[in-house]
Amino acid sequence: MKKTILVFGLLILALLLLFQFSKYALISSHLTIEIIIAVIAIVFFSIGVFLNKKSLHQKTNNSEAIDYEKIKELEISDREYDVLLGISEGLSNKEIGEKLFVSESTIKTHVSNLLVKLNAKRRTHALQIAKDLNII
Amino acid sequence: MKKTILVFGLLILALLLLFQFSKYALISSHLTIEIIIAVIAIVFFSIGVFLNKKSLHQKTNNSEAIDYEKIKELEISDREYDVLLGISEGLSNKEIGEKLFVSESTIKTHVSNLLVKLNAKRRTHALQIAKDLNII
DNA sequence: AGCGCTTTGGTACTTTAGTATGAGTACTTT
DNA sequence: AAAGTACTCATACTAAAGTACCAAAGCGCT
C-alpha cells in the first residue's frame, strides 16, 4: 500500500515535470511538438509496462508461494509435512517410510493425522486441498 | 507473430493520429498543451498496461496451460482424461463413477490403463507425472 | 460386413491405504 | 516432577486401489 502511494506520487511528479518541460521546449522552439509527444508516449508506455509487470508478478508469486502460516494454523507438524510432500511426489507409504528412515506404520499414523487436519477423505483429496491452501 | 505486427501497426497509427490531433488542437487553440499531454500519457500508459498483461498472461499460461498434444501423444482417451481429472480432484473411484454415471469397475479399468500410459505406479504418482507433463 | 478402437462392466484376486487403539521415547513447557 | 507434544511403532481390522482377464456394445472407417 505504501509502495502504491509512492509510485503514484512519482507518477504525478513525472507528469508535472513533463508539463514544464513541454512548455519550455515549445517556447524556446528548440524541439518540435512531435518529439515531445513521442517522448511522453514512450515514457508513459514504459511506466505502464513496468507497473503492470510488478502487480502481475505479485499475483503469480502469491499463487505459487508456500503459505507457512497456514501450515502452522492447521497444526501440521514437521514430520507430517514431510509425509505430505512424499504423498505429493506420488510415493507409497512404504516408500515414504524408506525415504524418511521410519516404518510404514509411522507413515500411516502421520497420514491419518494429516487427513484429519486437512479434513480430507483420501491422500489424493489431501493433495487437492493442500494445493488449494498453497501449502505445497 | 501476426498479432504482434497488427498491434504495432495500430500503435503507429495511433501515434500518427495523435500527432495530427495535437497539431490541430494547438492551431485552433481550443485545447491547452497540458490536456493534450495528459491524454497522450493516459493513452500510452493504458497501451503499456494492456500489452504487458497480454504478454505476461501468455507466459504464465504457458507454464499452466494444458498440453493437449502431449495427451494425444500418450494416447490418453477422452474418458481416461475425465478420470484423470477426477483423480486430481481427490475423488475415489466410486465417486468418479458417480460423477461420470458409470460403474466403479469402469473407472478401475480406466485408471489401470492410465497408469500404464503415464508409466505410474499409483494414482498419486500419475498425478505428479501428469502435472510434470502439463496435462492437468 | 469386418476391423480397430473406445467405452463399458464384471469377477476374482492381491496390494495399498486408512482407522482404531495402545504404547513407548524424547524433548519442552509449566 | 508432571503435563503436553511430537515422533515412533505395532496389531488388527476395514476399505479402497489396483491387476488380470474376459466380454459385449457402439462408432467410424474401408
Short mmCIF file of C-alpha atoms (C1' of nucleotides) in Angstrom, two decimals:
data_model
loop_
_atom_site.label_atom_id
_atom_site.label_comp_id
_atom_site.label_asym_id
_atom_site.label_seq_id
_atom_site.Cartn_x
_atom_site.Cartn_y
_atom_site.Cartn_z
CA MET A 1 0.00 0.00 0.00
CA LYS A 2 2.77 2.42 0.92
CA LYS A 3 4.53 1.46 -2.27
CA THR A 4 1.46 2.22 -4.32
CA ILE A 5 1.26 5.73 -2.86
CA LEU A 6 4.95 6.27 -3.52
CA VAL A 7 4.62 5.13 -7.11
CA PHE A 8 1.64 7.39 -7.73
CA GLY A 9 3.47 10.29 -6.17
CA LEU A 10 6.38 9.74 -8.51
CA LEU A 11 3.97 9.46 -11.41
CA ILE A 12 2.36 12.80 -10.68
CA LEU A 13 5.79 14.34 -10.24
CA ALA A 14 6.84 12.99 -13.62
CA LEU A 15 3.70 14.37 -15.17
CA LEU A 16 4.32 17.85 -13.76
CA LEU A 17 7.92 17.79 -14.89
CA LEU A 18 6.79 16.87 -18.38
CA PHE A 19 4.35 19.77 -18.39
CA GLN A 20 7.10 22.21 -17.52
CA PHE A 21 9.48 20.61 -19.97
CA SER A 22 6.99 20.77 -22.81
CA LYS A 23 6.17 24.41 -22.14
CA TYR A 24 9.82 25.37 -22.09
CA ALA A 25 10.51 23.33 -25.19
CA LEU A 26 7.69 24.97 -27.09
CA ILE A 27 8.60 28.49 -26.05
CA SER A 28 12.24 28.09 -26.86
CA SER A 29 11.22 26.27 -30.03
CA HIS A 30 14.20 24.02 -29.88
CA LEU A 31 12.04 20.93 -30.16
CA THR A 32 9.07 20.14 -32.32
CA ILE A 33 5.75 19.03 -30.89
CA GLU A 34 6.16 15.58 -32.45
CA ILE A 35 9.27 14.80 -30.47
CA ILE A 36 7.69 15.93 -27.23
CA ILE A 37 4.70 13.73 -27.84
CA ALA A 38 6.89 10.81 -28.74
CA VAL A 39 8.92 11.22 -25.54
CA ILE A 40 5.78 11.40 -23.43
CA ALA A 41 4.32 8.39 -25.20
CA ILE A 42 7.44 6.31 -24.65
CA VAL A 43 7.78 7.35 -21.01
CA PHE A 44 4.20 6.51 -20.10
CA PHE A 45 4.21 3.35 -22.12
CA SER A 46 7.23 2.23 -20.12
CA ILE A 47 5.58 3.21 -16.86
CA GLY A 48 2.52 1.20 -17.81
CA VAL A 49 4.57 -1.86 -18.65
CA PHE A 50 6.65 -1.52 -15.51
CA LEU A 51 3.73 -1.12 -13.13
CA ASN A 52 1.79 -3.93 -14.69
CA LYS A 53 4.73 -6.28 -14.53
CA LYS A 54 5.11 -5.58 -10.83
CA SER A 55 1.50 -6.13 -9.95
CA LEU A 56 1.21 -9.26 -12.04
CA HIS A 57 4.35 -10.72 -10.56
CA GLN A 58 2.93 -10.27 -7.11
CA LYS A 59 -0.19 -12.12 -8.13
CA THR A 60 1.63 -15.05 -9.72
CA ASN A 61 4.03 -15.28 -6.82
CA ASN A 62 1.18 -15.34 -4.38
CA SER A 63 -0.34 -18.34 -6.08
CA GLU A 64 2.94 -20.22 -6.07
CA ALA A 65 4.48 -19.34 -2.73
CA ILE A 66 4.00 -21.75 0.16
CA ASP A 67 1.82 -20.40 2.93
CA TYR A 68 3.77 -21.42 6.02
CA GLU A 69 1.37 -19.53 8.21
CA LYS A 70 -1.41 -21.77 7.03
CA ILE A 71 0.62 -24.86 7.88
CA LYS A 72 1.02 -23.61 11.44
CA GLU A 73 -2.61 -22.68 11.59
CA LEU A 74 -3.59 -26.23 10.66
CA GLU A 75 -1.19 -27.55 13.33
CA ILE A 76 0.60 -29.70 10.79
CA SER A 77 3.86 -30.90 12.36
CA ASP A 78 7.23 -31.02 10.61
CA ARG A 79 7.10 -34.73 10.14
CA GLU A 80 3.56 -34.66 8.87
CA TYR A 81 4.60 -32.07 6.34
CA ASP A 82 7.45 -34.30 5.20
CA VAL A 83 4.89 -37.04 4.66
CA LEU A 84 2.63 -34.65 2.77
CA LEU A 85 5.50 -33.84 0.44
CA GLY A 86 6.10 -37.56 -0.04
CA ILE A 87 2.48 -38.03 -1.00
CA SER A 88 2.71 -35.17 -3.48
CA GLU A 89 5.67 -36.93 -5.08
CA GLY A 90 3.42 -39.90 -5.70
CA LEU A 91 5.14 -42.20 -3.22
CA SER A 92 3.51 -45.07 -1.34
CA ASN A 93 3.52 -45.17 2.44
CA LYS A 94 6.26 -47.78 2.30
CA GLU A 95 8.40 -45.62 0.01
CA ILE A 96 7.89 -42.55 2.17
CA GLY A 97 8.95 -44.64 5.17
CA GLU A 98 12.13 -45.69 3.39
CA LYS A 99 12.85 -42.11 2.42
CA LEU A 100 12.43 -40.83 5.98
CA PHE A 101 14.02 -43.90 7.59
CA VAL A 102 10.94 -44.88 9.57
CA SER A 103 8.48 -47.74 9.37
CA GLU A 104 5.39 -47.85 7.21
CA SER A 105 3.30 -47.86 10.40
CA THR A 106 4.66 -44.49 11.34
CA ILE A 107 3.79 -43.08 7.95
CA LYS A 108 0.29 -44.46 8.24
CA THR A 109 -0.12 -42.68 11.55
CA HIS A 110 1.13 -39.44 10.05
CA VAL A 111 -1.12 -39.79 7.03
CA SER A 112 -4.15 -40.45 9.21
CA ASN A 113 -3.41 -37.36 11.28
CA LEU A 114 -2.84 -35.33 8.13
CA LEU A 115 -6.18 -36.36 6.70
CA VAL A 116 -7.93 -35.24 9.86
CA LYS A 117 -6.08 -31.93 9.96
CA LEU A 118 -6.69 -31.22 6.29
CA ASN A 119 -10.24 -32.50 6.52
CA ALA A 120 -9.58 -34.86 3.62
CA LYS A 121 -11.01 -38.25 2.84
CA ARG A 122 -8.05 -39.64 0.91
CA ARG A 123 -4.45 -38.81 0.18
CA THR A 124 -5.40 -37.52 -3.25
CA HIS A 125 -8.04 -35.35 -1.64
CA ALA A 126 -5.45 -34.08 0.81
CA LEU A 127 -3.26 -33.18 -2.14
CA GLN A 128 -6.02 -31.18 -3.75
CA ILE A 129 -6.79 -29.36 -0.52
CA ALA A 130 -3.14 -28.68 0.19
CA LYS A 131 -2.70 -27.16 -3.25
CA ASP A 132 -5.76 -25.04 -2.74
CA LEU A 133 -4.37 -23.73 0.53
CA ASN A 134 -0.96 -23.10 -1.06
CA ILE A 135 0.87 -25.25 1.43
CA ILE A 136 2.60 -27.47 -1.13
CA MET B 1 3.56 -13.16 -34.57
CA LYS B 2 0.90 -11.84 -36.90
CA LYS B 3 -0.85 -10.35 -33.92
CA THR B 4 2.30 -8.54 -32.84
CA ILE B 5 2.64 -6.92 -36.26
CA LEU B 6 -1.02 -5.92 -36.18
CA VAL B 7 -0.66 -4.40 -32.72
CA PHE B 8 2.41 -2.42 -33.72
CA GLY B 9 0.69 -1.22 -36.83
CA LEU B 10 -2.21 0.04 -34.76
CA LEU B 11 0.21 1.66 -32.35
CA ILE B 12 1.92 3.60 -35.11
CA LEU B 13 -1.45 4.60 -36.49
CA ALA B 14 -2.48 5.87 -33.06
CA LEU B 15 0.74 7.82 -32.79
CA LEU B 16 0.20 9.50 -36.16
CA LEU B 17 -3.38 10.33 -35.29
CA LEU B 18 -2.21 11.92 -32.08
CA PHE B 19 0.32 13.99 -33.98
CA GLN B 20 -2.36 15.32 -36.26
CA PHE B 21 -4.75 15.87 -33.40
CA SER B 22 -2.23 17.77 -31.33
CA LYS B 23 -1.28 19.98 -34.26
CA TYR B 24 -4.90 20.78 -34.99
CA ALA B 25 -5.62 21.35 -31.32
CA LEU B 26 -2.71 23.77 -30.97
CA ILE B 27 -3.56 25.72 -34.09
CA SER B 28 -7.21 26.06 -33.24
CA SER B 29 -6.24 26.76 -29.63
CA HIS B 30 -9.25 25.00 -28.27
CA LEU B 31 -7.14 22.84 -26.02
CA THR B 32 -4.16 23.58 -23.85
CA ILE B 33 -0.91 21.69 -24.16
CA GLU B 34 -1.42 20.20 -20.70
CA ILE B 35 -4.58 18.40 -21.68
CA ILE B 36 -3.01 17.04 -24.84
CA ILE B 37 -0.07 15.71 -22.88
CA ALA B 38 -2.36 14.20 -20.27
CA VAL B 39 -4.42 12.45 -22.95
CA ILE B 40 -1.31 11.09 -24.62
CA ALA B 41 0.08 9.96 -21.28
CA ILE B 42 -3.11 8.15 -20.32
CA VAL B 43 -3.45 6.54 -23.74
CA PHE B 44 0.08 5.21 -23.81
CA PHE B 45 0.00 4.19 -20.18
CA SER B 46 -3.08 2.13 -20.97
CA ILE B 47 -1.44 0.66 -24.04
CA GLY B 48 1.58 -0.32 -21.95
CA VAL B 49 -0.56 -1.99 -19.31
CA PHE B 50 -2.65 -3.76 -21.92
CA LEU B 51 0.25 -5.10 -23.94
CA ASN B 52 2.14 -6.21 -20.87
CA LYS B 53 -0.85 -8.00 -19.49
CA LYS B 54 -1.23 -9.89 -22.73
CA SER B 55 2.39 -10.96 -22.97
CA LEU B 56 2.62 -11.90 -19.31
CA HIS B 57 -0.55 -13.89 -19.50
CA GLN B 58 0.91 -15.86 -22.33
CA LYS B 59 3.99 -16.60 -20.25
CA THR B 60 2.13 -17.63 -17.13
CA ASN B 61 -0.34 -19.55 -19.16
CA ASN B 62 2.47 -21.45 -20.82
CA SER B 63 3.55 -22.90 -17.53
CA GLU B 64 -0.04 -23.64 -16.62
CA ALA B 65 -1.66 -24.34 -19.95
CA ILE B 66 -2.65 -27.88 -20.69
CA ASP B 67 -0.53 -29.63 -23.27
CA TYR B 68 -3.18 -31.30 -25.38
CA GLU B 69 -0.57 -32.51 -27.82
CA LYS B 70 1.04 -34.47 -25.04
CA ILE B 71 -2.27 -36.08 -24.15
CA LYS B 72 -2.65 -37.27 -27.72
CA GLU B 73 0.95 -38.40 -27.78
CA LEU B 74 0.35 -40.56 -24.73
CA GLU B 75 -2.80 -41.95 -26.39
CA ILE B 76 -4.92 -40.98 -23.42
CA SER B 77 -8.58 -41.26 -24.45
CA ASP B 78 -11.26 -38.73 -23.59
CA ARG B 79 -12.76 -40.89 -20.92
CA GLU B 80 -9.40 -41.68 -19.40
CA TYR B 81 -8.72 -37.98 -19.22
CA ASP B 82 -12.03 -37.41 -17.46
CA VAL B 83 -10.96 -39.99 -14.92
CA LEU B 84 -7.58 -38.32 -14.53
CA LEU B 85 -9.32 -35.06 -13.73
CA GLY B 86 -11.45 -36.88 -11.19
CA ILE B 87 -8.33 -38.23 -9.54
CA SER B 88 -6.81 -34.75 -9.42
CA GLU B 89 -9.93 -33.57 -7.62
CA GLY B 90 -9.20 -36.12 -4.93
CA LEU B 91 -12.18 -38.32 -5.70
CA SER B 92 -12.37 -42.07 -5.10
CA ASN B 93 -13.08 -44.47 -7.95
CA LYS B 94 -16.61 -44.82 -6.70
CA GLU B 95 -17.13 -41.06 -6.65
CA ILE B 96 -15.65 -40.64 -10.11
CA GLY B 97 -18.04 -43.35 -11.30
CA GLU B 98 -20.99 -41.50 -9.83
CA LYS B 99 -19.83 -38.25 -11.39
CA LEU B 100 -19.48 -39.81 -14.83
CA PHE B 101 -22.54 -42.05 -14.45
CA VAL B 102 -20.64 -45.31 -14.88
CA SER B 103 -19.73 -48.15 -12.56
CA GLU B 104 -16.71 -48.30 -10.29
CA SER B 105 -15.43 -51.22 -12.38
CA THR B 106 -15.25 -48.99 -15.41
CA ILE B 107 -13.28 -46.39 -13.52
CA LYS B 108 -10.89 -49.06 -12.31
CA THR B 109 -10.29 -50.14 -15.88
CA HIS B 110 -9.65 -46.56 -16.94
CA VAL B 111 -7.34 -45.95 -14.02
CA SER B 112 -5.36 -49.09 -14.79
CA ASN B 113 -4.95 -48.05 -18.40
CA LEU B 114 -3.99 -44.53 -17.33
CA LEU B 115 -1.29 -45.82 -15.02
CA VAL B 116 0.22 -47.84 -17.85
CA LYS B 117 0.07 -44.91 -20.27
CA LEU B 118 1.55 -42.50 -17.77
CA ASN B 119 4.05 -45.07 -16.55
CA ALA B 120 2.89 -44.51 -12.99
CA LYS B 121 2.73 -46.88 -10.05
CA ARG B 122 -0.15 -45.24 -8.20
CA ARG B 123 -2.80 -42.62 -8.78
CA THR B 124 -0.81 -40.10 -6.76
CA HIS B 125 2.21 -40.90 -8.89
CA ALA B 126 0.09 -40.41 -12.00
CA LEU B 127 -0.91 -37.02 -10.65
CA GLN B 128 2.69 -35.98 -10.17
CA ILE B 129 3.64 -37.16 -13.67
CA ALA B 130 0.61 -35.50 -15.23
CA LYS B 131 1.48 -32.22 -13.58
CA ASP B 132 5.03 -32.53 -14.79
CA LEU B 133 3.84 -33.05 -18.35
CA ASN B 134 1.39 -30.13 -18.08
CA ILE B 135 -1.58 -32.26 -18.99
CA ILE B 136 -3.66 -31.33 -15.94
"C1'" DA C 1 -19.66 -56.84 -43.19
"C1'" DG C 2 -15.45 -56.79 -40.79
"C1'" DC C 3 -11.68 -54.20 -38.33
"C1'" DG C 4 -9.93 -51.31 -34.82
"C1'" DC C 5 -10.76 -48.58 -31.02
"C1'" DT C 6 -13.20 -46.74 -27.06
"C1'" DT C 7 -16.17 -47.43 -23.54
"C1'" DT C 8 -18.44 -50.10 -20.58
"C1'" DG C 9 -18.82 -53.75 -16.99
"C1'" DG C 10 -17.99 -57.92 -14.48
"C1'" DT C 11 -15.32 -61.48 -11.39
"C1'" DA C 12 -11.61 -62.78 -8.63
"C1'" DC C 13 -7.64 -61.66 -6.56
"C1'" DT C 14 -3.54 -59.01 -4.46
"C1'" DT C 15 -1.81 -54.93 -2.74
"C1'" DT C 16 -2.15 -50.32 -0.57
"C1'" DA C 17 -4.47 -47.22 2.13
"C1'" DG C 18 -6.66 -45.87 6.05
"C1'" DT C 19 -8.80 -46.46 11.04
"C1'" DA C 20 -8.70 -47.54 15.82
"C1'" DT C 21 -6.19 -48.33 19.66
"C1'" DG C 22 -2.44 -48.69 22.65
"C1'" DA C 23 2.10 -47.74 23.99
"C1'" DG C 24 6.97 -46.27 24.48
"C1'" DT C 25 10.60 -42.48 23.97
"C1'" DA C 26 12.31 -37.86 23.89
"C1'" DC C 27 12.02 -33.15 24.46
"C1'" DT C 28 9.78 -28.86 26.05
"C1'" DT C 29 6.88 -26.26 29.00
"C1'" DT C 30 4.75 -25.24 33.35
"C1'" DA D 1 8.41 -33.55 38.67
"C1'" DA D 2 4.30 -33.58 35.90
"C1'" DA D 3 1.95 -32.41 31.67
"C1'" DG D 4 2.00 -31.76 26.98
"C1'" DT D 5 3.54 -32.63 22.35
"C1'" DA D 6 5.84 -34.82 18.58
"C1'" DC D 7 7.51 -38.93 16.90
"C1'" DT D 8 7.83 -43.59 16.77
"C1'" DC D 9 5.88 -48.44 16.10
"C1'" DA D 10 2.77 -52.41 16.40
"C1'" DT D 11 -1.56 -55.16 15.80
"C1'" DA D 12 -5.90 -55.96 13.85
"C1'" DC D 13 -9.14 -54.65 11.07
"C1'" DT D 14 -11.95 -52.45 7.04
"C1'" DA D 15 -11.97 -50.04 2.87
"C1'" DA D 16 -10.06 -48.64 -1.24
"C1'" DA D 17 -6.99 -49.23 -5.04
"C1'" DG D 18 -5.04 -51.80 -8.48
"C1'" DT D 19 -4.23 -56.18 -11.64
"C1'" DA D 20 -5.59 -59.69 -14.80
"C1'" DC D 21 -8.77 -61.42 -17.77
"C1'" DC D 22 -12.82 -61.63 -20.21
"C1'" DA D 23 -16.68 -59.82 -22.82
"C1'" DA D 24 -20.11 -57.03 -25.11
"C1'" DA D 25 -21.95 -52.73 -27.19
"C1'" DG D 26 -21.12 -48.73 -30.08
"C1'" DC D 27 -18.78 -45.96 -33.57
"C1'" DG D 28 -16.04 -44.68 -37.51
"C1'" DC D 29 -13.58 -46.47 -41.38
"C1'" DT D 30 -12.62 -49.23 -45.56
#
